[in-house]
XYZ file of C-alpha atoms in Angstrom:
57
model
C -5.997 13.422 -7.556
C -8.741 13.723 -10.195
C -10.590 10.263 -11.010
C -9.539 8.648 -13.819
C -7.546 12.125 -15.198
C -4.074 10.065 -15.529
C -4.498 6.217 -15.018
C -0.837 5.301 -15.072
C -0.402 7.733 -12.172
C -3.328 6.491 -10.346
C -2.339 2.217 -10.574
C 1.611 3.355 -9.931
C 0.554 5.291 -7.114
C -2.222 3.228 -5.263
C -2.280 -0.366 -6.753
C -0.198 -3.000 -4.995
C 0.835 -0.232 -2.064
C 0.401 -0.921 1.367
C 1.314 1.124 4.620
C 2.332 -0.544 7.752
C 0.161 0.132 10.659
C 2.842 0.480 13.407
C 5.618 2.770 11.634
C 3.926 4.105 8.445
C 6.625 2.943 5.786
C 5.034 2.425 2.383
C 5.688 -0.900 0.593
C 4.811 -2.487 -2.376
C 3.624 -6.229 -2.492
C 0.930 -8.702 -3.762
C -2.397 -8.213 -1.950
C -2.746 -11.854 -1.351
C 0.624 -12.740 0.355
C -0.350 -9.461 2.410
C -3.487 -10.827 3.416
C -1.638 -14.377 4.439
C 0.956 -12.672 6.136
C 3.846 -13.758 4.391
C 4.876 -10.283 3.835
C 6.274 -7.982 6.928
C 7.743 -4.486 7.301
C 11.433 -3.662 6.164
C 11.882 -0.928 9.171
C 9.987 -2.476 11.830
C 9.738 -6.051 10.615
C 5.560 -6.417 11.879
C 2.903 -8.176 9.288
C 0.046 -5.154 10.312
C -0.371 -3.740 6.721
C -2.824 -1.796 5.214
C -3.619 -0.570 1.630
C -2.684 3.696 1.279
C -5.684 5.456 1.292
C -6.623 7.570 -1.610
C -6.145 11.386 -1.700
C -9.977 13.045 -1.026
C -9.336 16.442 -2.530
């Protein structure tokens, strides 16, 4: 995706996502209560999140 083309797209797409490290299910949430670990994975129910990476086309 182009930087900056289509901004809704961009913040809908990548900010407040995260991706859980174990099974890969996408989630959205608050970076903070990711970072304290309050939130957890609705499949496999682990706290190991990470934000999506961006496309690098």
């Amino acid at each position: 995706m182009a930087k900056g083309k289509f901004p809704d797209a961009e913040q809908r797409l990548f900010q407040r996502v995260f991706v859980c490290r174990a099974c890969g299910a996408k989630l959205r949430a608050d970076p903070p209560k990711v970072k304290s670990g309050k939130v957890k994975c609705r499949k496999c129910h682990k706290r190991e999140l990470r934000p999506i990476h961006k496309d690098k086309k």
